[in-house]
Amino acid sequence: MLGYHTCSTTLISFFLLIGTSTVVQAESKPSPELARHLTVIANLSQPSPIVAIPAGPFLIGSKRVDSDPYGRWTQFDDTELPQHRVWLDAYELDRDEVSLGEYLAFLHQQKTYPSSELQQLLWHVITIHSIQDEALTRWPALYVTWDEAAKFCSVRHARLPTEAEWEKAARGPEGNLYPWGDAMPNQKLAMFGQHHVHEIPILAAVDSHKEGKSPYGIHHMAGNVAEWVHDWFGFDYYAYMPDRNPPGPTTGRYKSVRGGSWKSKRVMLRTATRGGASPHQRSAAIGFRCARTPVTPSP
């Protein structure tokens, strides 16, 4: 089971919702039949549009609420306290989560095979559930470690977003409760609350659920897959982070993961809810998207 910090029982719940960790092992060569599907899925991939997030302040974190323990605005745990304004310089973010098709194309370019977990999943859903390659190419990438996600972004002259950048993109400048506003989540707004007896992920296309987009027009900032971000997870980081372009703690045990996934409860979809996972973990509930720092034209 994924390790956790003993000072926060609610954070333990977050780790358990993400799932169990797996040991990263050398990838094995897929069977010829699966390899043909992987090639088709990769060839059908399309890159995500890029969204420009303007420079400026935004509300990060949550106000402490002790009078309404089950209220929507009540903090998930103390890690999202206190709420305050932070300034971020302009940056760019993928509108969509990195798709499975994009990720398989990247692995092919890197002359690397998919992980055994991903191969097993794809073979299962293709042969047992009859999911077509055209649908799989638009699934979010999953079973990706933090290092693999960071490398994908780096090869594309990008990077993982900081946790502050992720939160601003998800909630807008005035601190939305959910990406779409204050309305309770439903299946038109986000992919969440799903269950499969064999833990087969129930996913939506990365460019779907337009009604649930964030104030900047970014898709699936709640649900579908939770997302790796750049930062080490700091339990009390919001209490001492700098008020301009916070880079995250310099060290840690876990990397921050944001946004909730296809199997999360509603509380995990809140834009302020925080959590983390071992950077070596592969999970059917964690994916990622990339960010970029705009290039300033030379005078």
Short mmCIF file of C-alpha atoms in Angstrom, two decimals, residues 20 51 53-54 72 76 91 100 133 141-142 159 164 169 174 209 253 270-271:
data_model
loop_
_atom_site.label_atom_id
_atom_site.label_comp_id
_atom_site.label_asym_id
_atom_site.label_seq_id
_atom_site.Cartn_x
_atom_site.Cartn_y
_atom_site.Cartn_z
CA THR A 20 -1.89 1.07 -4.54
CA VAL A 51 -4.33 27.80 -23.26
CA ILE A 53 -3.15 31.92 -18.51
CA PRO A 54 -2.61 35.65 -17.93
CA ARG A 72 -18.91 22.02 0.50
CA PHE A 76 -10.77 18.75 3.18
CA TYR A 91 2.11 30.75 -18.36
CA LEU A 100 -3.07 7.82 -24.24
CA ASP A 133 -8.56 2.06 -30.86
CA ALA A 141 -2.51 8.65 -20.27
CA LEU A 142 -2.34 6.54 -17.11
CA ARG A 159 7.24 21.05 -18.01
CA ALA A 164 -0.04 26.93 -7.78
CA ALA A 169 -5.96 27.16 -13.98
CA GLU A 174 -11.51 34.30 -7.54
CA HIS A 209 -17.17 17.25 -20.59
CA ARG A 253 8.67 12.16 -0.01
CA ARG A 270 -12.81 20.56 -5.13
CA THR A 271 -10.17 22.81 -6.70
#
